[in-house]
């Protein structure tokens, strides 16, 4: 669609020169900002400035023109040749033309009476006020000086099971909270079961330093876990059940498609895993929470998440395009809904390709230019049926060369680790049963 842009460019001055008045903020531009930008560009959110009102937006007019024309804003990294996505963040050529014409026309405010109502802030909840809020249970003090992964277990006190249609994690303190996962556990003893320490078959390959874990330098190396001779190391095959909800920079909250829901059994406890980024100044206090949005009743289908990871890759110093692969062989029919790739600073690109049982290959998502700053979810507009006997091939590349400006150290041999300076290869995939199932009133937790 990008090739349409020059056309918009050519038309905009014409339109401005003709009888059509130049676009104004109040009438033409605010609706675009409210819809496509305000989720991040509002007070208390991740972007540096608010685009909710004219006074705040006006000084940024030139930068806005440039960033939308270049396709940098809103952030979206899917290769447009593959897949259609329901949360595609890109502006339409008309919207881009309107913004350009507005800036070129002097970025006027226009008549305030035309201003649409600003999107509700919902007290910091993007999805509006939740039905139920559960937090980490205490004010946690974050000490300066290093990254930390902290675990908190909080009871839901649910005496009956609940179906939820969405879950939104709200960081208590954005200055320190980098990302958060919330998982369901049955009891305190199971806490940590979603974390690396609990993957006991992995422990012998891991080193722990404080709250951080990394793979030992002398652990076996498997870059291509799709190869037929892949050794039987933990978690290189199959999949693990994923978290209930996740918060990552730029990622939209977990909203489940209509007709689907996730189930929270009675007595469930929530385990929060919070990555606190390193702060240099004085300590900070955090109290992160998850908001739950109840579904009207049992859904036709239960939403699930499976996580595919490779813990055993090794990226050589200076490598420009080091490939790491992980495959999943479908043992039953599954409807695929979304993908969230996760790598760190050296992540360069990722491709999800489905090999159908008849050998036909289909690229479901390609992200040719991955950025650690943006951890987006890509939701397929139409679910893709992966039949029993098909294989999902995930191929990622890492840039450990000096050309990668985000690279903390091109001389390092890089392996899996929690720290941003180490690497990960994680893929979360939401899926559904192809046929509606009887509601699992007594569904097990994981
Ligand atoms: C998913 C969150 C998100 C959305 C949606 C988003 N932005 Fe941003 N934007 C950011 C963040 C974070 C930054 C600062 C970091 C950066 O520049 O990468 C930023 C920076 C900017 C900048 C300054 C830097 C630059 O690239 O010139 C402009 C201008 C901007 N955004 C405009 C917009 C406009 C206009 C929209 C909507 C059409 C939009 N953004 C949508 C998060 C977002």
Short mmCIF file of C-alpha atoms and ligand atoms in Angstrom, two decimals:
data_model
loop_
_atom_site.label_atom_id
_atom_site.label_comp_id
_atom_site.label_asym_id
_atom_site.label_seq_id
_atom_site.Cartn_x
_atom_site.Cartn_y
_atom_site.Cartn_z
CA UNK A 1 0.00 0.00 0.00
CA UNK A 2 3.01 2.28 0.50
CA UNK A 3 3.14 3.02 -3.24
CA UNK A 4 -0.07 4.99 -2.83
CA UNK A 5 1.73 7.62 -0.78
CA UNK A 6 3.17 9.69 -3.65
CA UNK A 7 -0.35 9.95 -5.06
CA UNK A 8 -1.60 11.42 -1.77
CA UNK A 9 1.36 13.80 -1.82
CA UNK A 10 0.44 14.98 -5.32
CA UNK A 11 -3.21 15.45 -4.48
CA UNK A 12 -2.86 17.26 -1.18
CA UNK A 13 -1.61 20.64 -2.50
CA UNK A 14 -4.18 20.49 -5.29
CA UNK A 15 -6.97 19.96 -2.80
CA UNK A 16 -5.65 22.79 -0.64
CA UNK A 17 -5.46 25.10 -3.65
CA UNK A 18 -9.01 24.28 -4.70
CA UNK A 19 -12.10 25.38 -2.82
CA UNK A 20 -11.71 22.66 -0.13
CA UNK A 21 -10.49 24.45 3.00
CA UNK A 22 -7.24 23.24 4.56
CA UNK A 23 -7.77 20.56 7.20
CA UNK A 24 -7.93 21.76 10.80
CA UNK A 25 -6.96 20.09 14.04
CA UNK A 26 -10.43 20.20 15.56
CA UNK A 27 -12.35 18.83 12.60
CA UNK A 28 -9.98 16.63 10.61
CA UNK A 29 -6.84 15.74 12.53
CA UNK A 30 -8.03 15.19 16.11
CA UNK A 31 -10.22 12.22 15.09
CA UNK A 32 -7.14 10.57 13.57
CA UNK A 33 -4.95 11.29 16.62
CA UNK A 34 -7.63 10.12 19.06
CA UNK A 35 -8.09 6.89 17.19
CA UNK A 36 -4.53 5.99 16.21
CA UNK A 37 -2.15 7.84 18.50
CA UNK A 38 -3.76 8.67 21.85
CA UNK A 39 -3.36 5.14 23.21
CA UNK A 40 0.33 6.00 23.70
CA UNK A 41 0.38 9.79 23.26
CA UNK A 42 -1.50 10.84 26.37
CA UNK A 43 -0.41 11.91 29.85
CA UNK A 44 1.04 9.02 31.84
CA UNK A 45 1.58 6.80 28.76
CA UNK A 46 4.81 5.71 27.07
CA UNK A 47 5.10 8.41 24.38
CA UNK A 48 6.96 11.66 25.15
CA UNK A 49 4.06 14.03 24.36
CA UNK A 50 0.27 14.08 24.42
CA UNK A 51 -1.65 14.40 21.17
CA UNK A 52 -5.00 14.82 22.91
CA UNK A 53 -5.22 18.58 22.57
CA UNK A 54 -4.11 21.25 20.14
CA UNK A 55 -1.70 23.03 22.52
CA UNK A 56 0.27 19.85 23.17
CA UNK A 57 0.23 18.65 19.56
CA UNK A 58 1.00 21.91 17.73
CA UNK A 59 4.76 22.14 18.57
CA UNK A 60 5.21 18.64 17.14
CA UNK A 61 3.49 19.33 13.79
CA UNK A 62 6.65 19.01 11.65
CA UNK A 63 7.82 15.87 13.44
CA UNK A 64 4.33 14.39 13.12
CA UNK A 65 4.29 15.03 9.38
CA UNK A 66 7.66 13.41 9.00
CA UNK A 67 6.95 10.39 11.18
CA UNK A 68 3.59 9.52 9.56
CA UNK A 69 4.96 10.08 6.04
CA UNK A 70 7.85 7.73 6.77
CA UNK A 71 5.50 5.15 8.33
CA UNK A 72 7.43 5.33 11.65
CA UNK A 73 4.26 6.26 13.56
CA UNK A 74 2.12 4.51 14.60
CA UNK A 75 4.65 1.69 15.13
CA UNK A 76 3.85 -1.37 13.01
CA UNK A 77 6.39 -3.79 11.58
CA UNK A 78 4.56 -6.54 9.68
CA UNK A 79 5.66 -7.03 6.07
CA UNK A 80 2.51 -5.94 4.17
CA UNK A 81 2.94 -8.77 1.67
CA UNK A 82 1.87 -11.41 4.19
CA UNK A 83 -1.25 -11.80 6.31
CA UNK A 84 -4.03 -9.38 7.22
CA UNK A 85 -4.18 -8.19 10.80
CA UNK A 86 -7.16 -6.91 12.77
CA UNK A 87 -4.94 -4.60 14.83
CA UNK A 88 -2.95 -3.26 11.83
CA UNK A 89 -1.89 0.14 13.18
CA UNK A 90 -1.02 1.77 9.85
CA UNK A 91 -2.80 4.92 8.78
CA UNK A 92 -4.70 4.91 5.50
CA UNK A 93 -3.29 6.95 2.59
CA UNK A 94 -6.15 9.43 3.12
CA UNK A 95 -5.33 9.88 6.79
CA UNK A 96 -1.68 10.49 5.95
CA UNK A 97 -2.68 12.99 3.24
CA UNK A 98 -4.93 14.82 5.71
CA UNK A 99 -2.13 15.14 8.28
CA UNK A 100 0.32 16.37 5.64
CA UNK A 101 -2.15 18.92 4.28
CA UNK A 102 -2.84 20.10 7.82
CA UNK A 103 0.85 20.70 8.54
CA UNK A 104 1.50 22.24 5.12
CA UNK A 105 -1.45 24.56 5.68
CA UNK A 106 0.14 25.95 8.87
CA UNK A 107 -1.35 23.39 11.30
CA UNK A 108 -4.42 25.51 12.19
CA UNK A 109 -6.61 24.70 15.16
CA UNK A 110 -9.96 25.42 13.51
CA UNK A 111 -13.27 25.67 15.29
CA UNK A 112 -13.21 23.95 18.67
CA UNK A 113 -16.88 23.11 18.34
CA UNK A 114 -15.88 20.48 15.77
CA UNK A 115 -13.62 18.69 18.25
CA UNK A 116 -14.80 15.12 18.92
CA UNK A 117 -14.90 13.98 22.55
CA UNK A 118 -11.41 12.92 23.70
CA UNK A 119 -11.10 9.20 24.40
CA UNK A 120 -11.83 8.42 28.06
CA UNK A 121 -8.76 7.85 30.16
CA UNK A 122 -10.59 5.26 32.29
CA UNK A 123 -8.29 6.06 35.21
CA UNK A 124 -5.31 4.77 33.24
CA UNK A 125 -7.01 1.62 31.95
CA UNK A 126 -6.97 1.53 28.14
CA UNK A 127 -9.97 -0.77 28.07
CA UNK A 128 -11.97 1.32 30.56
CA UNK A 129 -12.69 0.47 34.18
CA UNK A 130 -12.23 -3.30 34.77
CA UNK A 131 -14.76 -5.50 36.59
CA UNK A 132 -12.10 -6.88 38.92
CA UNK A 133 -8.64 -5.51 39.82
CA UNK A 134 -5.93 -7.60 41.47
CA UNK A 135 -2.54 -6.12 42.32
CA UNK A 136 0.82 -7.48 43.48
CA UNK A 137 -0.31 -7.15 47.08
CA UNK A 138 2.15 -4.60 48.39
CA UNK A 139 4.15 -1.50 47.54
CA UNK A 140 7.37 -2.90 46.15
CA UNK A 141 10.55 -0.86 46.50
CA UNK A 142 12.83 -1.01 43.44
CA UNK A 143 16.49 -0.40 44.27
CA UNK A 144 18.72 1.49 41.83
CA UNK A 145 21.70 -0.14 40.13
CA UNK A 146 20.50 -3.25 38.31
CA UNK A 147 17.76 -5.03 36.34
CA UNK A 148 15.52 -7.29 38.40
CA UNK A 149 12.93 -9.99 37.80
CA UNK A 150 10.55 -10.15 40.75
CA UNK A 151 7.77 -12.64 41.45
CA UNK A 152 4.61 -11.84 43.38
CA UNK A 153 1.74 -14.19 44.15
CA UNK A 154 -1.69 -12.71 44.84
CA UNK A 155 -4.91 -14.64 45.61
CA UNK A 156 -7.97 -13.98 43.47
CA UNK A 157 -10.24 -15.25 46.28
CA UNK A 158 -12.63 -16.48 43.58
CA UNK A 159 -15.07 -18.99 45.04
CA UNK A 160 -16.42 -19.79 41.58
CA UNK A 161 -14.79 -19.94 38.15
CA UNK A 162 -14.84 -16.86 35.97
CA UNK A 163 -14.80 -16.34 32.22
CA UNK A 164 -12.94 -13.27 31.05
CA UNK A 165 -13.05 -11.53 27.69
CA UNK A 166 -9.98 -9.34 28.29
CA UNK A 167 -7.18 -8.68 30.75
CA UNK A 168 -5.15 -5.52 31.01
CA UNK A 169 -1.99 -5.11 33.05
CA UNK A 170 -1.42 -1.62 34.43
CA UNK A 171 2.15 -0.94 35.56
CA UNK A 172 2.19 0.80 38.91
CA UNK A 173 5.25 2.88 38.02
CA UNK A 174 6.20 3.30 34.39
CA UNK A 175 9.64 4.62 35.22
CA UNK A 176 10.74 1.18 36.33
CA UNK A 177 8.30 -1.42 34.99
CA UNK A 178 9.61 -2.71 31.67
CA UNK A 179 7.37 -5.72 31.21
CA UNK A 180 5.00 -7.95 33.16
CA UNK A 181 3.48 -11.41 32.78
CA UNK A 182 0.54 -12.65 34.81
CA UNK A 183 -0.02 -16.41 35.04
CA UNK A 184 -2.48 -18.59 36.92
CA UNK A 185 -1.22 -20.90 39.66
CA UNK A 186 -3.15 -23.13 42.03
CA UNK A 187 -1.16 -22.44 45.12
CA UNK A 188 1.91 -20.74 46.47
CA UNK A 189 3.96 -23.91 46.05
CA UNK A 190 3.37 -23.78 42.33
CA UNK A 191 4.55 -20.18 42.18
CA UNK A 192 7.49 -19.83 39.92
CA UNK A 193 6.13 -22.67 37.83
CA UNK A 194 5.81 -20.27 34.95
CA UNK A 195 9.37 -19.10 35.38
CA UNK A 196 12.71 -20.46 34.39
CA UNK A 197 13.63 -21.67 37.90
CA UNK A 198 10.67 -24.03 37.84
CA UNK A 199 11.69 -25.58 34.54
CA UNK A 200 13.77 -28.01 36.53
CA UNK A 201 15.02 -29.89 33.49
CA UNK A 202 16.62 -26.61 32.40
CA UNK A 203 18.38 -25.78 35.67
CA UNK A 204 21.51 -27.75 34.90
CA UNK A 205 22.01 -25.56 31.82
CA UNK A 206 21.40 -22.30 33.68
CA UNK A 207 23.23 -19.88 35.98
CA UNK A 208 21.37 -17.65 38.42
CA UNK A 209 22.65 -14.26 39.56
CA UNK A 210 20.31 -12.56 41.99
CA UNK A 211 16.91 -12.61 40.33
CA UNK A 212 18.35 -13.06 36.84
CA UNK A 213 18.95 -16.27 34.90
CA UNK A 214 21.10 -17.05 31.89
CA UNK A 215 22.27 -20.08 29.94
CA UNK A 216 25.74 -21.39 30.80
CA UNK A 217 28.43 -20.60 28.25
CA UNK A 218 29.22 -24.33 27.93
CA UNK A 219 25.61 -25.52 27.43
CA UNK A 220 24.97 -27.46 24.20
CA UNK A 221 24.36 -25.26 21.15
CA UNK A 222 21.31 -25.70 18.92
CA UNK A 223 20.64 -22.83 16.56
CA UNK A 224 18.40 -24.79 14.22
CA UNK A 225 15.89 -26.63 16.38
CA UNK A 226 13.97 -27.58 13.19
CA UNK A 227 16.74 -29.86 11.94
CA UNK A 228 15.88 -33.59 11.93
CA UNK A 229 18.89 -34.36 14.15
CA UNK A 230 17.92 -31.84 16.85
CA UNK A 231 19.07 -33.31 20.20
CA UNK A 232 16.39 -34.03 22.83
CA UNK A 233 17.07 -30.95 24.96
CA UNK A 234 14.30 -29.40 27.10
CA UNK A 235 11.70 -27.20 25.41
CA UNK A 236 13.00 -27.52 21.87
CA UNK A 237 9.84 -29.43 20.86
CA UNK A 238 6.16 -29.12 21.66
CA UNK A 239 4.89 -25.99 23.37
CA UNK A 240 4.21 -24.64 26.82
CA UNK A 241 0.95 -23.09 27.98
CA UNK A 242 1.44 -19.31 27.98
CA UNK A 243 0.62 -16.62 30.51
CA UNK A 244 -2.87 -15.23 31.10
CA UNK A 245 -1.85 -11.70 30.15
CA UNK A 246 1.31 -9.76 29.32
CA UNK A 247 2.39 -6.15 29.34
CA UNK A 248 5.19 -5.11 26.99
CA UNK A 249 6.20 -1.74 25.51
CA UNK A 250 3.76 -0.76 22.76
CA UNK A 251 1.75 -3.97 23.07
CA UNK A 252 -2.01 -3.62 23.22
CA UNK A 253 -3.80 -5.23 26.16
CA UNK A 254 -4.99 -8.84 25.83
CA UNK A 255 -8.46 -8.67 24.29
CA UNK A 256 -9.89 -12.00 23.23
CA UNK A 257 -11.90 -12.25 19.98
CA UNK A 258 -15.72 -12.23 20.19
CA UNK A 259 -17.14 -15.62 21.13
CA UNK A 260 -13.97 -16.64 22.97
CA UNK A 261 -12.87 -16.24 26.58
CA UNK A 262 -10.31 -17.49 29.06
CA UNK A 263 -11.32 -19.41 32.15
CA UNK A 264 -10.10 -18.70 35.68
CA UNK A 265 -10.91 -21.61 38.01
CA UNK A 266 -12.02 -20.97 41.60
CA UNK A 267 -9.18 -20.58 44.07
CA UNK A 268 -6.70 -19.48 41.41
CA UNK A 269 -3.79 -17.33 42.45
CA UNK A 270 -2.08 -14.93 40.11
CA UNK A 271 1.65 -14.96 39.74
CA UNK A 272 3.11 -11.65 38.55
CA UNK A 273 6.56 -11.72 36.99
CA UNK A 274 7.77 -8.15 36.69
CA UNK A 275 10.92 -7.06 34.89
CA UNK A 276 12.16 -3.87 36.53
CA UNK A 277 14.55 -2.00 34.28
CA UNK A 278 17.73 -0.63 35.79
CA UNK A 279 17.40 2.85 37.29
CA UNK A 280 20.38 4.96 38.24
CA UNK A 281 18.84 7.58 40.51
CA UNK A 282 16.97 7.02 43.76
CA UNK A 283 14.73 3.98 44.31
CA UNK A 284 11.14 3.80 43.11
CA UNK A 285 7.95 2.26 44.40
CA UNK A 286 5.70 0.06 42.28
CA UNK A 287 2.32 -1.57 42.70
CA UNK A 288 1.41 -3.20 39.40
CA UNK A 289 -2.12 -4.53 38.87
CA UNK A 290 -4.12 -6.61 36.41
CA UNK A 291 -7.68 -5.65 35.47
CA UNK A 292 -10.12 -8.39 34.44
CA UNK A 293 -13.10 -7.87 32.14
CA UNK A 294 -15.81 -10.48 32.57
CA UNK A 295 -17.35 -12.28 29.60
CA UNK A 296 -21.16 -12.45 29.52
CA UNK A 297 -21.04 -16.23 30.00
CA UNK A 298 -19.25 -19.39 28.93
CA UNK A 299 -17.88 -18.88 25.39
CA UNK A 300 -18.22 -21.12 22.38
CA UNK A 301 -14.45 -21.60 22.45
CA UNK A 302 -11.71 -21.34 25.01
CA UNK A 303 -8.77 -19.15 24.10
CA UNK A 304 -5.35 -20.66 24.68
CA UNK A 305 -1.79 -19.47 24.36
CA UNK A 306 1.20 -21.63 23.52
CA UNK A 307 4.78 -20.47 23.87
CA UNK A 308 7.58 -21.66 21.62
CA UNK A 309 11.16 -20.96 22.68
CA UNK A 310 14.71 -21.90 21.94
CA UNK A 311 17.05 -21.65 24.96
CA UNK A 312 20.11 -23.17 23.29
CA UNK A 313 21.19 -20.84 20.51
CA UNK A 314 24.56 -19.13 20.44
CA UNK A 315 25.24 -15.94 18.50
CA UNK A 316 28.89 -15.48 17.46
CA UNK A 317 30.63 -12.11 17.91
CA UNK A 318 30.07 -9.74 14.98
CA UNK A 319 27.53 -12.00 13.21
CA UNK A 320 25.37 -9.89 10.90
CA UNK A 321 22.47 -12.24 10.32
CA UNK A 322 22.64 -15.21 12.63
CA UNK A 323 19.70 -17.60 12.15
CA UNK A 324 17.92 -19.29 15.06
CA UNK A 325 14.99 -21.63 14.42
CA UNK A 326 12.23 -23.37 16.34
CA UNK A 327 9.48 -25.59 14.93
CA UNK A 328 6.15 -26.86 16.19
CA UNK A 329 4.49 -30.00 14.83
CA UNK A 330 0.70 -29.94 15.14
CA UNK A 331 -0.68 -33.10 16.69
CA UNK A 332 -4.29 -31.90 16.28
CA UNK A 333 -6.14 -29.20 14.36
CA UNK A 334 -5.65 -25.74 15.86
CA UNK A 335 -6.93 -22.32 14.78
CA UNK A 336 -4.14 -19.75 15.04
CA UNK A 337 -5.10 -16.24 16.11
CA UNK A 338 -2.06 -14.12 16.92
CA UNK A 339 1.71 -13.95 17.18
CA UNK A 340 3.96 -12.05 19.58
CA UNK A 341 7.66 -12.37 18.78
CA UNK A 342 10.12 -11.55 21.55
CA UNK A 343 13.86 -10.92 21.16
CA UNK A 344 16.22 -8.37 22.71
CA UNK A 345 18.58 -5.69 21.31
CA UNK A 346 20.11 -7.96 18.66
CA UNK A 347 16.79 -9.20 17.27
CA UNK A 348 16.68 -8.36 13.55
CA UNK A 349 13.78 -10.18 11.92
CA UNK A 350 11.33 -13.05 12.35
CA UNK A 351 9.16 -15.13 10.01
CA UNK A 352 6.32 -17.53 10.87
CA UNK A 353 5.77 -20.03 8.08
CA UNK A 354 3.20 -22.82 8.09
CA UNK A 355 4.03 -25.97 6.16
CA UNK A 356 0.70 -27.67 5.43
CA UNK A 357 0.41 -31.48 5.45
CA UNK A 358 0.49 -31.44 1.62
CA UNK A 359 3.81 -29.54 1.71
CA UNK A 360 2.35 -26.19 0.73
CA UNK A 361 4.16 -23.31 2.44
CA UNK A 362 2.40 -20.20 3.72
CA UNK A 363 4.03 -17.22 5.43
CA UNK A 364 1.63 -16.12 8.16
CA UNK A 365 3.67 -13.17 9.44
CA UNK A 366 7.02 -11.64 8.57
CA UNK A 367 8.59 -8.85 10.63
CA UNK A 368 11.57 -7.77 8.53
CA UNK A 369 12.72 -5.01 10.87
CA UNK A 370 12.30 -6.00 14.51
CA UNK A 371 12.90 -3.45 17.27
CA UNK A 372 13.31 -4.30 20.95
CA UNK A 373 11.69 -0.94 21.83
CA UNK A 374 8.41 -2.19 20.37
CA UNK A 375 6.93 -5.48 21.49
CA UNK A 376 3.82 -5.75 19.38
CA UNK A 377 1.17 -8.43 19.05
CA UNK A 378 0.01 -9.26 15.53
CA UNK A 379 -3.62 -10.46 15.47
CA UNK A 380 -4.71 -12.30 12.33
CA UNK A 381 -7.89 -10.88 10.81
CA UNK A 382 -8.96 -14.39 9.78
CA UNK A 383 -7.80 -17.25 12.01
CA UNK A 384 -5.57 -19.73 10.19
CA UNK A 385 -6.38 -23.44 10.44
CA UNK A 386 -3.27 -25.47 11.13
CA UNK A 387 -4.18 -29.08 10.46
CA UNK A 388 -2.81 -32.05 12.30
CA UNK A 389 0.42 -32.98 10.55
CA UNK A 390 1.37 -29.45 9.61
CA UNK A 391 4.45 -27.71 10.96
CA UNK A 392 5.05 -24.14 12.04
CA UNK A 393 8.58 -22.95 11.30
CA UNK A 394 9.78 -19.90 13.20
CA UNK A 395 12.97 -18.34 11.87
CA UNK A 396 14.61 -15.41 13.64
CA UNK A 397 17.80 -13.55 12.80
CA UNK A 398 20.10 -11.63 15.11
CA UNK A 399 22.46 -8.80 14.24
CA UNK A 400 25.47 -8.87 16.55
CA UNK A 401 27.56 -6.61 14.28
CA UNK A 402 28.68 -3.01 14.71
CA UNK A 403 26.03 -2.01 12.14
CA UNK A 404 23.32 -2.63 14.73
CA UNK A 405 23.16 0.65 16.63
CA UNK A 406 21.23 -0.99 19.48
CA UNK A 407 23.94 -3.64 19.96
CA UNK A 408 25.42 -3.34 23.48
CA UNK A 409 28.59 -5.32 22.58
CA UNK A 410 29.46 -6.71 19.12
CA UNK A 411 32.43 -8.62 20.58
CA UNK A 412 30.26 -10.76 22.83
CA UNK A 413 29.26 -14.36 22.23
CA UNK A 414 25.58 -14.16 23.10
CA UNK A 415 23.34 -16.80 24.63
CA UNK A 416 19.88 -16.94 26.19
CA UNK A 417 19.37 -14.72 29.26
CA UNK A 418 16.93 -12.48 31.12
CA UNK A 419 19.05 -9.35 30.78
CA UNK A 420 18.38 -7.17 27.77
CA UNK A 421 22.12 -7.46 26.94
CA UNK A 422 21.62 -11.21 26.54
CA UNK A 423 19.11 -12.66 24.08
CA UNK A 424 15.83 -14.52 23.88
CA UNK A 425 13.91 -16.37 21.20
CA UNK A 426 10.29 -16.50 22.36
CA UNK A 427 7.07 -16.73 20.42
CA UNK A 428 3.61 -16.58 21.91
CA UNK A 429 0.82 -17.89 19.79
CA UNK A 430 -2.86 -17.58 20.68
CA UNK A 431 -5.11 -20.34 19.36
CA UNK A 432 -8.56 -21.89 19.53
CA UNK A 433 -10.06 -25.33 19.13
CA UNK A 434 -11.45 -25.45 15.57
CA UNK A 435 -14.83 -26.73 16.81
CA UNK A 436 -16.77 -25.26 19.73
CA UNK A 437 -16.22 -27.41 22.82
CA UNK A 438 -18.47 -27.93 25.83
CA UNK A 439 -17.56 -25.23 28.34
CA UNK A 440 -14.95 -26.66 30.71
CA UNK A 441 -16.63 -25.70 33.96
CA UNK A 442 -14.03 -27.75 35.75
CA UNK A 443 -11.17 -26.93 33.40
CA UNK A 444 -7.77 -27.42 34.90
CA UNK A 445 -5.54 -24.41 35.38
CA UNK A 446 -2.92 -25.13 32.82
C1 LIG B 1 2.16 2.10 20.48
C2 LIG B 1 2.39 3.42 21.00
C3 LIG B 1 2.39 4.59 20.04
C4 LIG B 1 1.45 4.90 19.08
C5 LIG B 1 0.17 4.16 18.75
C6 LIG B 1 1.92 6.13 18.46
N1 LIG B 1 3.09 6.53 19.02
FE1 LIG B 1 4.23 8.15 18.48
N2 LIG B 1 5.65 7.61 19.82
C7 LIG B 1 5.55 6.60 20.74
C8 LIG B 1 6.75 6.58 21.57
C9 LIG B 1 7.02 5.60 22.72
C10 LIG B 1 7.59 7.59 21.10
C11 LIG B 1 8.99 7.96 21.62
C12 LIG B 1 10.02 6.99 21.22
C13 LIG B 1 10.30 6.97 19.77
O1 LIG B 1 10.37 8.05 19.14
O2 LIG B 1 10.51 5.88 19.21
C14 LIG B 1 6.86 8.23 20.01
C15 LIG B 1 7.37 9.29 19.26
C16 LIG B 1 6.62 10.03 18.35
C17 LIG B 1 7.11 11.22 17.71
C18 LIG B 1 8.47 11.86 17.89
C19 LIG B 1 9.56 11.05 17.26
C20 LIG B 1 9.43 10.89 15.78
O3 LIG B 1 9.37 9.73 15.32
O4 LIG B 1 9.39 11.87 15.06
C21 LIG B 1 6.08 11.66 16.91
C22 LIG B 1 6.08 12.91 16.03
C23 LIG B 1 4.97 10.73 17.07
N3 LIG B 1 5.35 9.75 17.96
C24 LIG B 1 3.76 10.85 16.43
C25 LIG B 1 2.75 9.88 16.48
C26 LIG B 1 1.50 9.98 15.76
C27 LIG B 1 1.08 11.15 14.89
C28 LIG B 1 0.80 8.84 16.03
C29 LIG B 1 -0.54 8.41 15.48
C30 LIG B 1 -0.77 8.59 14.07
C31 LIG B 1 1.61 8.03 16.93
N4 LIG B 1 2.78 8.70 17.19
C32 LIG B 1 1.25 6.79 17.44
C33 LIG B 1 4.50 5.71 20.86
C34 LIG B 1 3.41 5.64 20.00
#
